[in-house]
Structures are given as C-alpha cells and as structure tokens.
C-alpha cells in the first residue's frame, strides 16, 4: 500500500487528519466473528499507510474495540493519532441494547473507562452516539466541555443528529465534526444537514460508505447469524433484490474504469467535498488495501452524473435501520422536528445568558436562533435581572420552568453552566 499524504481538516477550526479514517467497529461487533490477530494487523497496516483517524465507540464489543486499539497502538506516537470515541449507548451482558444515557455523570464515567481501556491521557474527539431524548443536549455537552477544560478531551463532535440539534449544540459549544451515514444509497443528509454543517463550518466523518457492504462485491446473499444486517430492511427479501439490481449497474461502471465497486463507492464519497472524511470499515488488510485504491480515482463531472442516474437515492429499497432504530435517529427527522425538547432547552439557555441586545450581536452560530426564539422568551431575556427573581438568578433548568427557587439544587452546577456554555468572547 502506498502511504497516504493527503489530509482533510475537520471543519474550519478543527485539526487536519488523514483523508480517510479507519472505522474499527466491525473488528469487535455486529458483522459476525472477526479474527483478532488480523484485526490488529489491519490497524497497524493502516497506521503504516498514513491513516491517522481511528473511529471507535465504548459500546463496540462492550469495551473490546477500545482494548483492541490499545493493543494495536502500543509503540505508536500518540500525538500523531486522532482517536474519536462515541459514547452513550447502553447494553446488557448479552449485548442487547437498552437505550442511551447522556447524563453528565454518565458521560464522565464513560470517559474515565474509555481512557483506561485505551491507555491514553485524552481522546481527540468525544461524541454522543445518539441524541438522548431524556437529557438536554446542553447538559451532555456541558459535561464533555468540562472534560475539554480538564484536558481529557480535545474536541467535541456529534453523531446522527439533525440540523436543528446541530445548530443548537454548536451555539452551546463549538462542534468540529458530525458523524453520519453517507453513501450512494444513504443520501438523506444532503437535504438539510449538510447545508447546515457547512454554514457553521463543521466537518463530516462519513460512515457506512459502502452501505453496509451493498456497494461492494462481497454482499451476494442475505446476511445471517450474528450479522446485524440481517435485521435491516435493505437486506431483506425483495428490497435486497432491488438494491442488488441497482448495484449491478454500478459494477459495470467500475469494470469500465478498471476499478472495483468498493473503490468507486469510496471515491464517490470523497468527491462530495473536502469537508467530508470517509471512514473505511476494513476488517482485514486485503479490504484496507482495496479501499485505499479509491484515493487514486478522480471522477469527472460526467461520471458523477452517470453514477447518480444509475443509483438514484429514491430508488433504494428499505430504510438503513429497522423501525425501532430509525425512531432513535434525530438525523432522520424533518428539520422542524429535530431536536424535540432540545430546542426548548436551547431557547431557555439563551434566555438565561444573553440579553436581547446581545442576541443580535452574538456570534454567527447564534444569530440564526433569534427569529426562532419565542417572543415571550425574547421578552424575558431582554429584561434586566431582578434581585430575588429565582427564574433569573438561578441557572438550573428547573428554575426557568418554575416560579419558585430551586434552592440548593443548583449548587456547583450553576457555576459550571455559567462557565462552559457562554457565547464566543
């Protein structure tokens, strides 16, 4: 494999990383048994080839993936690597998913275990795997921001969140990247999310670039056993047949170019913008080598147009996850619905911290909010604080909803909230 020299920046303010990253999930979970020796060799081969971005999650194999990385990275220069970790997903001893927990205490606890498993003093990017509907995003990001100030986290990201949620989160604390599924067969982010993150200067780390294998040569029959794709609508019955028919047309283009369908699919994602970093879910050195061949492909405008016509997004059969999982994806909700209770939290946060005048002169990431903040909230925000007014003096979320003082409930949280989420100064 030739060494990778090309880099891409994660957002306008983030660090430079290798032009592609290595997604490590499949080495520990979800795609059936993996050979641990080969997994270790694949990670080391990726490092030798110049890949610096490594993507993992604390729930991948219930910690196994982080321990695998720890072993593979022994002897590596930590400062040359960019390790990003997803957190929040809860699992039981059988591996079944129980939901999400993004409460501040849970965030810091999860990070403590991640640091120990990875044997590192910090993670480069820490991101909630999903939006926890029971926890305001301000609380979650506030906890991560505490860890940033303490030196345990370098940057904050988001995963599978909608445009409104991203805007609100970015107003609370700078976000450098959002992780989303993006491929020829999963292009929903192009409608609302991609324009939103580009307006905010946020990058994208794209997973599922092969549509879970549909766009490769490997997926010829329905998945079975412990392969989680067996539960995905796109891999079932007539849906699978229709999707494979679309892919066959893509194979013909790849053959004409003298490349593999895998390489063509990755090259297509690379062509979507310099602010997008594809994550390659290689489990073997052979898969990694094939994927890196995509870096040698430059697609013309005519080829891109032909590919889009051959694999039209609206002709892909089935959703990318099952119904229960789709319901958990904030990124799949229309913009008017994304965020849900989070939008109310965002408005409350602004009303507590900014005057009406400050809102109009705030940073660009806040300016979009002003027209959407309810008139009553703007009115409250513009009024000066009054001594003894518990709604204005107290920073805990309970106080804005209640006319009575929360007393000692705020405690140190009040101080933390005032310092972690203020506007850009």
Short mmCIF file of C-alpha atoms in Angstrom, two decimals:
data_model
loop_
_atom_site.label_atom_id
_atom_site.label_comp_id
_atom_site.label_asym_id
_atom_site.label_seq_id
_atom_site.Cartn_x
_atom_site.Cartn_y
_atom_site.Cartn_z
CA UNK A 1 0.00 0.00 0.00
CA UNK A 2 1.22 3.48 -0.84
CA UNK A 3 1.48 5.89 2.08
CA UNK A 4 -1.29 8.45 2.41
CA UNK A 5 -0.09 12.03 2.34
CA UNK A 6 -3.36 13.84 1.63
CA UNK A 7 -5.21 15.32 4.59
CA UNK A 8 -8.51 17.00 5.27
CA UNK A 9 -9.46 19.41 8.01
CA UNK A 10 -12.31 18.54 10.36
CA UNK A 11 -14.38 21.68 9.99
CA UNK A 12 -12.97 25.17 9.63
CA UNK A 13 -11.44 25.23 13.11
CA UNK A 14 -10.53 21.58 13.62
CA UNK A 15 -7.28 19.66 13.13
CA UNK A 16 -6.05 18.05 9.94
CA UNK A 17 -6.44 14.29 9.71
CA UNK A 18 -5.77 11.69 7.03
CA UNK A 19 -8.09 11.97 4.03
CA UNK A 20 -9.74 8.70 5.06
CA UNK A 21 -10.17 7.21 8.53
CA UNK A 22 -10.36 3.66 9.80
CA UNK A 23 -13.70 2.61 11.31
CA UNK A 24 -12.92 -0.13 13.84
CA UNK A 25 -16.43 -1.25 14.88
CA UNK A 26 -16.59 -4.37 12.71
CA UNK A 27 -13.47 -5.77 14.34
CA UNK A 28 -15.40 -6.28 17.57
CA UNK A 29 -19.10 -6.42 16.84
CA UNK A 30 -22.11 -6.54 14.55
CA UNK A 31 -20.70 -8.15 11.39
CA UNK A 32 -20.14 -11.62 12.77
CA UNK A 33 -16.92 -13.11 14.17
CA UNK A 34 -13.66 -11.33 13.41
CA UNK A 35 -10.10 -12.62 13.57
CA UNK A 36 -8.41 -10.62 16.33
CA UNK A 37 -4.91 -11.23 15.01
CA UNK A 38 -5.94 -9.98 11.59
CA UNK A 39 -7.72 -7.01 13.16
CA UNK A 40 -4.54 -5.97 14.97
CA UNK A 41 -2.54 -6.35 11.77
CA UNK A 42 -5.09 -4.27 9.88
CA UNK A 43 -4.93 -1.39 12.37
CA UNK A 44 -1.13 -1.42 12.26
CA UNK A 45 -1.16 -1.55 8.46
CA UNK A 46 -3.47 1.48 8.44
CA UNK A 47 -1.06 3.40 10.66
CA UNK A 48 1.88 2.40 8.48
CA UNK A 49 -0.04 3.63 5.44
CA UNK A 50 -0.54 7.06 6.98
CA UNK A 51 -4.09 6.81 8.33
CA UNK A 52 -4.29 8.94 11.46
CA UNK A 53 -8.03 8.99 12.23
CA UNK A 54 -9.30 5.97 14.17
CA UNK A 55 -13.01 5.70 14.97
CA UNK A 56 -14.36 3.61 17.84
CA UNK A 57 -17.14 3.51 20.44
CA UNK A 58 -17.12 2.41 24.05
CA UNK A 59 -20.05 0.08 23.34
CA UNK A 60 -18.42 -1.71 20.39
CA UNK A 61 -18.00 -5.17 21.81
CA UNK A 62 -18.72 -3.68 25.25
CA UNK A 63 -15.21 -2.27 25.52
CA UNK A 64 -13.48 -4.87 23.33
CA UNK A 65 -12.88 -2.42 20.49
CA UNK A 66 -11.08 0.06 22.73
CA UNK A 67 -8.96 -2.71 24.22
CA UNK A 68 -8.14 -3.88 20.70
CA UNK A 69 -6.98 -0.39 19.78
CA UNK A 70 -4.91 -0.22 22.95
CA UNK A 71 -3.05 -3.35 21.93
CA UNK A 72 -2.61 -2.27 18.30
CA UNK A 73 -1.32 1.18 19.23
CA UNK A 74 1.45 0.03 21.55
CA UNK A 75 4.63 1.74 20.47
CA UNK A 76 2.81 4.33 18.32
CA UNK A 77 3.37 8.04 18.79
CA UNK A 78 0.13 9.20 20.38
CA UNK A 79 0.43 12.79 19.14
CA UNK A 80 0.28 11.59 15.52
CA UNK A 81 -3.09 9.88 16.02
CA UNK A 82 -6.63 11.21 16.11
CA UNK A 83 -8.86 8.89 18.14
CA UNK A 84 -12.57 9.65 18.15
CA UNK A 85 -14.93 7.83 20.51
CA UNK A 86 -18.72 7.56 20.63
CA UNK A 87 -20.47 7.10 23.95
CA UNK A 88 -23.93 6.81 25.45
CA UNK A 89 -25.30 3.50 24.16
CA UNK A 90 -26.26 1.12 26.97
CA UNK A 91 -26.03 -2.68 26.63
CA UNK A 92 -26.70 -5.67 28.84
CA UNK A 93 -24.42 -8.74 29.31
CA UNK A 94 -26.00 -10.43 26.27
CA UNK A 95 -25.15 -7.46 24.06
CA UNK A 96 -28.76 -6.28 23.74
CA UNK A 97 -29.20 -2.52 23.55
CA UNK A 98 -31.03 -0.92 26.47
CA UNK A 99 -31.16 2.70 25.31
CA UNK A 100 -28.97 5.77 25.71
CA UNK A 101 -27.65 7.62 28.72
CA UNK A 102 -26.10 11.03 28.15
CA UNK A 103 -26.46 12.46 31.64
CA UNK A 104 -23.39 14.44 32.77
CA UNK A 105 -22.37 11.89 35.39
CA UNK A 106 -22.73 9.06 32.89
CA UNK A 107 -20.66 10.99 30.32
CA UNK A 108 -17.76 11.49 32.69
CA UNK A 109 -17.92 7.93 33.95
CA UNK A 110 -17.88 6.56 30.40
CA UNK A 111 -14.89 8.73 29.53
CA UNK A 112 -12.97 7.53 32.59
CA UNK A 113 -13.38 3.91 31.49
CA UNK A 114 -12.51 4.78 27.88
CA UNK A 115 -9.26 6.45 28.92
CA UNK A 116 -8.31 3.41 30.98
CA UNK A 117 -9.16 0.91 28.20
CA UNK A 118 -7.29 2.91 25.56
CA UNK A 119 -4.38 3.60 27.94
CA UNK A 120 -4.33 7.23 26.89
CA UNK A 121 -4.49 10.53 28.74
CA UNK A 122 -7.01 12.05 26.34
CA UNK A 123 -9.29 11.36 23.39
CA UNK A 124 -9.13 13.66 20.40
CA UNK A 125 -12.88 13.81 19.78
CA UNK A 126 -15.70 12.68 22.05
CA UNK A 127 -19.25 12.46 20.73
CA UNK A 128 -22.65 11.19 21.90
CA UNK A 129 -23.68 8.28 19.68
CA UNK A 130 -27.30 9.43 19.58
CA UNK A 131 -29.46 12.21 20.98
CA UNK A 132 -30.71 11.16 24.41
CA UNK A 133 -34.37 12.33 24.44
CA UNK A 134 -34.36 12.49 28.24
CA UNK A 135 -31.31 14.74 28.61
CA UNK A 136 -30.91 18.30 27.26
CA UNK A 137 -28.00 18.47 24.86
CA UNK A 138 -26.71 21.40 26.88
CA UNK A 139 -26.20 19.11 29.86
CA UNK A 140 -24.43 16.46 27.78
CA UNK A 141 -22.12 18.90 26.01
CA UNK A 142 -21.53 20.78 29.23
CA UNK A 143 -20.11 17.63 30.77
CA UNK A 144 -17.90 17.00 27.74
CA UNK A 145 -16.77 20.65 27.84
CA UNK A 146 -15.74 20.14 31.46
CA UNK A 147 -13.55 17.29 30.21
CA UNK A 148 -12.13 19.52 27.47
CA UNK A 149 -11.04 22.09 30.03
CA UNK A 150 -9.58 19.35 32.21
CA UNK A 151 -7.50 18.08 29.27
CA UNK A 152 -9.19 14.69 28.87
CA UNK A 153 -10.89 15.61 25.57
CA UNK A 154 -9.53 17.78 22.75
CA UNK A 155 -12.64 18.31 20.59
CA UNK A 156 -16.40 17.70 20.69
CA UNK A 157 -18.45 16.02 17.97
CA UNK A 158 -21.97 14.73 17.40
CA UNK A 159 -23.33 11.59 15.79
CA UNK A 160 -26.57 11.10 13.84
CA UNK A 161 -28.13 14.40 14.84
CA UNK A 162 -30.44 16.63 12.84
CA UNK A 163 -29.85 20.15 11.56
CA UNK A 164 -31.69 21.97 14.36
CA UNK A 165 -29.94 19.92 17.02
CA UNK A 166 -26.55 20.60 15.44
CA UNK A 167 -27.21 24.34 15.31
CA UNK A 168 -28.29 24.46 18.91
CA UNK A 169 -25.41 22.28 20.10
CA UNK A 170 -22.89 24.40 18.21
CA UNK A 171 -24.27 27.51 19.90
CA UNK A 172 -23.61 25.90 23.29
CA UNK A 173 -20.10 24.68 22.49
CA UNK A 174 -18.10 24.57 19.21
CA UNK A 175 -18.59 21.31 17.31
CA UNK A 176 -15.87 20.36 14.83
CA UNK A 177 -17.43 17.29 13.20
CA UNK A 178 -20.66 15.33 12.92
CA UNK A 179 -20.62 11.61 12.18
CA UNK A 180 -23.31 10.49 9.74
CA UNK A 181 -24.01 7.62 7.39
CA UNK A 182 -23.29 8.73 3.83
CA UNK A 183 -23.10 6.69 0.65
CA UNK A 184 -24.69 6.46 -2.77
CA UNK A 185 -27.55 4.62 -1.09
CA UNK A 186 -27.83 6.82 2.01
CA UNK A 187 -28.01 10.45 0.95
CA UNK A 188 -30.60 11.89 3.31
CA UNK A 189 -28.11 14.28 4.90
CA UNK A 190 -27.88 16.22 1.63
CA UNK A 191 -31.33 17.76 2.14
CA UNK A 192 -30.86 19.69 5.39
CA UNK A 193 -27.92 18.50 7.47
CA UNK A 194 -25.06 19.02 5.00
CA UNK A 195 -26.05 22.62 4.18
CA UNK A 196 -26.40 23.31 7.91
CA UNK A 197 -22.99 21.97 8.92
CA UNK A 198 -21.30 23.76 6.03
CA UNK A 199 -22.88 27.04 7.07
CA UNK A 200 -21.48 26.51 10.57
CA UNK A 201 -18.04 25.35 9.43
CA UNK A 202 -18.48 21.83 10.81
CA UNK A 203 -16.93 18.80 9.11
CA UNK A 204 -18.44 15.37 8.47
CA UNK A 205 -16.96 11.96 9.19
CA UNK A 206 -18.92 9.60 6.94
CA UNK A 207 -19.54 6.01 7.96
CA UNK A 208 -21.33 3.28 6.01
CA UNK A 209 -19.72 4.49 2.77
CA UNK A 210 -20.31 1.04 1.23
CA UNK A 211 -23.89 0.97 2.51
CA UNK A 212 -23.01 -1.85 4.90
CA UNK A 213 -21.44 -3.82 2.04
CA UNK A 214 -24.23 -3.47 -0.52
CA UNK A 215 -21.94 -1.43 -2.76
CA UNK A 216 -19.10 -3.93 -2.64
CA UNK A 217 -18.51 -7.26 -4.37
CA UNK A 218 -18.99 -9.15 -1.11
CA UNK A 219 -22.72 -8.87 -0.48
CA UNK A 220 -24.25 -11.54 -2.72
CA UNK A 221 -26.66 -13.25 -0.31
CA UNK A 222 -28.75 -12.19 2.69
CA UNK A 223 -26.72 -11.85 5.91
CA UNK A 224 -27.36 -14.36 8.67
CA UNK A 225 -26.25 -15.38 12.15
CA UNK A 226 -24.76 -12.64 14.32
CA UNK A 227 -24.52 -10.25 11.37
CA UNK A 228 -26.73 -7.33 12.39
CA UNK A 229 -27.53 -6.50 8.77
CA UNK A 230 -29.98 -9.42 8.81
CA UNK A 231 -32.34 -7.09 10.68
CA UNK A 232 -32.01 -4.17 8.26
CA UNK A 233 -34.83 -3.69 5.71
CA UNK A 234 -32.39 -3.08 2.85
CA UNK A 235 -31.02 -6.60 3.22
CA UNK A 236 -34.35 -8.40 3.31
CA UNK A 237 -36.41 -10.11 0.61
CA UNK A 238 -37.43 -8.03 -2.39
CA UNK A 239 -35.63 -4.98 -1.01
CA UNK A 240 -32.32 -6.79 -1.27
CA UNK A 241 -33.07 -7.93 -4.82
CA UNK A 242 -33.96 -4.39 -5.92
CA UNK A 243 -30.89 -2.90 -4.30
CA UNK A 244 -28.60 -5.51 -5.81
CA UNK A 245 -30.01 -4.68 -9.24
CA UNK A 246 -29.01 -1.04 -8.72
CA UNK A 247 -25.55 -2.09 -7.61
CA UNK A 248 -25.03 -4.25 -10.70
CA UNK A 249 -25.23 -1.13 -12.84
CA UNK A 250 -22.57 0.47 -10.65
CA UNK A 251 -20.40 -2.62 -11.09
CA UNK A 252 -20.46 -2.09 -14.85
CA UNK A 253 -19.12 1.45 -14.45
CA UNK A 254 -16.39 0.20 -12.13
CA UNK A 255 -15.39 -2.50 -14.60
CA UNK A 256 -15.17 0.10 -17.34
CA UNK A 257 -12.83 2.16 -15.19
CA UNK A 258 -10.71 -0.84 -14.24
CA UNK A 259 -11.52 -0.43 -10.53
CA UNK A 260 -13.63 -2.32 -8.02
CA UNK A 261 -17.15 -1.27 -6.94
CA UNK A 262 -15.77 -0.68 -3.44
CA UNK A 263 -13.20 1.77 -4.75
CA UNK A 264 -15.76 3.55 -6.92
CA UNK A 265 -18.18 3.93 -4.00
CA UNK A 266 -15.48 5.38 -1.73
CA UNK A 267 -14.27 7.70 -4.50
CA UNK A 268 -17.84 8.99 -4.87
CA UNK A 269 -17.96 9.95 -1.16
CA UNK A 270 -14.53 11.57 -1.42
CA UNK A 271 -15.83 13.67 -4.31
CA UNK A 272 -18.66 15.18 -2.25
CA UNK A 273 -16.45 17.79 -0.61
CA UNK A 274 -13.16 18.42 1.14
CA UNK A 275 -15.05 18.75 4.43
CA UNK A 276 -16.04 15.06 4.36
CA UNK A 277 -13.73 12.33 5.69
CA UNK A 278 -14.88 8.79 4.80
CA UNK A 279 -14.45 6.11 7.46
CA UNK A 280 -13.37 2.79 5.96
CA UNK A 281 -14.74 -0.18 7.89
CA UNK A 282 -11.99 -2.60 6.85
CA UNK A 283 -11.62 -5.74 8.98
CA UNK A 284 -8.70 -7.21 7.03
CA UNK A 285 -5.54 -5.94 5.37
CA UNK A 286 -6.91 -7.01 2.00
CA UNK A 287 -10.03 -4.90 2.49
CA UNK A 288 -7.91 -1.96 3.63
CA UNK A 289 -5.63 -2.21 0.61
CA UNK A 290 -8.60 -2.32 -1.76
CA UNK A 291 -10.23 0.67 -0.08
CA UNK A 292 -7.07 2.77 -0.30
CA UNK A 293 -7.12 2.28 -4.05
CA UNK A 294 -10.02 4.76 -4.11
CA UNK A 295 -7.53 7.55 -3.43
CA UNK A 296 -6.15 7.09 -6.94
CA UNK A 297 -9.54 7.67 -8.57
CA UNK A 298 -10.65 11.08 -9.80
CA UNK A 299 -14.23 11.15 -11.05
CA UNK A 300 -15.24 13.57 -13.77
CA UNK A 301 -18.45 15.58 -13.64
CA UNK A 302 -19.86 13.34 -16.37
CA UNK A 303 -19.06 10.20 -14.40
CA UNK A 304 -20.60 11.62 -11.23
CA UNK A 305 -23.76 12.47 -13.11
CA UNK A 306 -23.92 8.98 -14.62
CA UNK A 307 -23.43 7.35 -11.21
CA UNK A 308 -26.21 9.48 -9.71
CA UNK A 309 -28.58 8.42 -12.50
CA UNK A 310 -27.68 4.73 -12.20
CA UNK A 311 -28.09 4.64 -8.42
CA UNK A 312 -30.84 7.20 -7.72
CA UNK A 313 -31.37 7.69 -3.99
CA UNK A 314 -35.15 7.49 -4.28
CA UNK A 315 -34.93 4.02 -5.84
CA UNK A 316 -33.12 2.43 -2.89
CA UNK A 317 -35.49 -0.04 -1.23
CA UNK A 318 -35.82 -0.10 2.55
CA UNK A 319 -34.57 2.12 5.33
CA UNK A 320 -30.99 1.93 6.57
CA UNK A 321 -32.04 0.68 10.02
CA UNK A 322 -35.07 -1.14 11.38
CA UNK A 323 -38.10 0.87 12.60
CA UNK A 324 -37.08 1.00 16.27
CA UNK A 325 -33.58 2.21 15.44
CA UNK A 326 -34.83 4.72 12.87
CA UNK A 327 -37.05 6.23 15.56
CA UNK A 328 -33.92 6.95 17.62
CA UNK A 329 -32.18 8.86 14.82
CA UNK A 330 -32.55 12.60 15.23
CA UNK A 331 -30.87 12.88 11.82
CA UNK A 332 -33.85 11.19 10.15
CA UNK A 333 -36.45 13.61 11.49
CA UNK A 334 -37.57 16.58 9.40
CA UNK A 335 -35.77 19.76 10.40
CA UNK A 336 -38.91 21.13 12.01
CA UNK A 337 -38.96 18.12 14.34
CA UNK A 338 -35.26 17.51 15.01
CA UNK A 339 -34.11 18.33 18.48
CA UNK A 340 -37.54 17.95 20.05
CA UNK A 341 -37.25 19.00 23.70
CA UNK A 342 -33.71 20.14 22.95
CA UNK A 343 -34.98 23.26 21.16
CA UNK A 344 -36.81 24.37 24.28
CA UNK A 345 -33.64 23.82 26.26
CA UNK A 346 -31.65 25.87 23.76
CA UNK A 347 -34.11 28.74 23.98
CA UNK A 348 -34.04 28.60 27.78
CA UNK A 349 -30.26 28.57 27.77
CA UNK A 350 -30.16 31.66 25.58
CA UNK A 351 -32.76 33.47 27.63
CA UNK A 352 -30.72 32.88 30.77
CA UNK A 353 -27.39 34.02 29.41
CA UNK A 354 -27.95 36.71 26.82
CA UNK A 355 -29.80 39.97 26.79
CA UNK A 356 -31.89 40.87 23.76
CA UNK A 357 -29.14 43.20 22.57
CA UNK A 358 -26.51 40.52 22.99
CA UNK A 359 -28.52 38.11 20.90
CA UNK A 360 -28.47 40.38 17.89
CA UNK A 361 -24.71 40.87 18.09
CA UNK A 362 -23.76 37.33 19.05
CA UNK A 363 -21.56 35.02 17.06
CA UNK A 364 -22.89 33.70 13.68
CA UNK A 365 -23.68 30.35 15.26
CA UNK A 366 -26.24 32.11 17.49
CA UNK A 367 -27.67 34.64 15.07
CA UNK A 368 -29.87 32.10 13.27
CA UNK A 369 -31.69 31.43 16.55
CA UNK A 370 -33.03 34.92 17.16
CA UNK A 371 -36.03 34.77 14.80
CA UNK A 372 -36.99 31.36 16.19
CA UNK A 373 -36.85 32.18 19.89
CA UNK A 374 -40.44 32.59 21.10
CA UNK A 375 -41.45 36.19 21.70
CA UNK A 376 -42.07 35.50 25.38
CA UNK A 377 -38.57 34.13 25.76
CA UNK A 378 -37.04 37.13 23.99
CA UNK A 379 -39.01 39.41 26.25
CA UNK A 380 -37.74 37.64 29.35
CA UNK A 381 -34.19 37.69 28.01
CA UNK A 382 -34.30 41.43 27.38
CA UNK A 383 -35.44 42.27 30.90
CA UNK A 384 -32.71 43.02 33.43
CA UNK A 385 -32.17 40.54 36.22
CA UNK A 386 -34.10 41.40 39.35
CA UNK A 387 -32.77 40.60 42.78
CA UNK A 388 -34.71 37.76 44.28
CA UNK A 389 -36.19 36.57 40.98
CA UNK A 390 -35.41 32.82 41.09
CA UNK A 391 -36.01 32.38 37.37
CA UNK A 392 -33.34 34.93 36.51
CA UNK A 393 -30.80 34.36 39.29
CA UNK A 394 -30.71 30.59 39.14
CA UNK A 395 -29.11 28.71 36.26
CA UNK A 396 -30.61 25.28 36.74
CA UNK A 397 -33.16 24.23 34.14
CA UNK A 398 -35.82 23.70 36.80
CA UNK A 399 -35.84 27.37 37.70
CA UNK A 400 -36.88 28.63 34.26
CA UNK A 401 -39.89 26.32 34.40
CA UNK A 402 -40.87 27.22 37.93
CA UNK A 403 -41.61 30.43 39.75
CA UNK A 404 -40.11 29.04 42.95
CA UNK A 405 -36.47 28.95 43.82
CA UNK A 406 -34.71 25.62 43.40
CA UNK A 407 -32.68 26.42 46.49
CA UNK A 408 -29.58 24.31 46.81
CA UNK A 409 -30.38 22.12 43.81
CA UNK A 410 -28.16 24.23 41.57
CA UNK A 411 -25.11 24.17 43.77
CA UNK A 412 -21.94 23.79 41.77
CA UNK A 413 -23.95 23.10 38.60
CA UNK A 414 -24.83 26.80 38.40
CA UNK A 415 -21.20 27.78 38.35
CA UNK A 416 -20.37 25.09 35.80
CA UNK A 417 -23.17 26.08 33.46
CA UNK A 418 -22.14 29.71 33.58
CA UNK A 419 -18.61 28.87 32.55
CA UNK A 420 -18.97 26.13 29.98
CA UNK A 421 -21.60 27.34 27.62
CA UNK A 422 -21.26 31.06 27.22
CA UNK A 423 -21.20 32.78 23.82
CA UNK A 424 -17.95 33.37 21.97
CA UNK A 425 -15.93 36.16 23.52
#
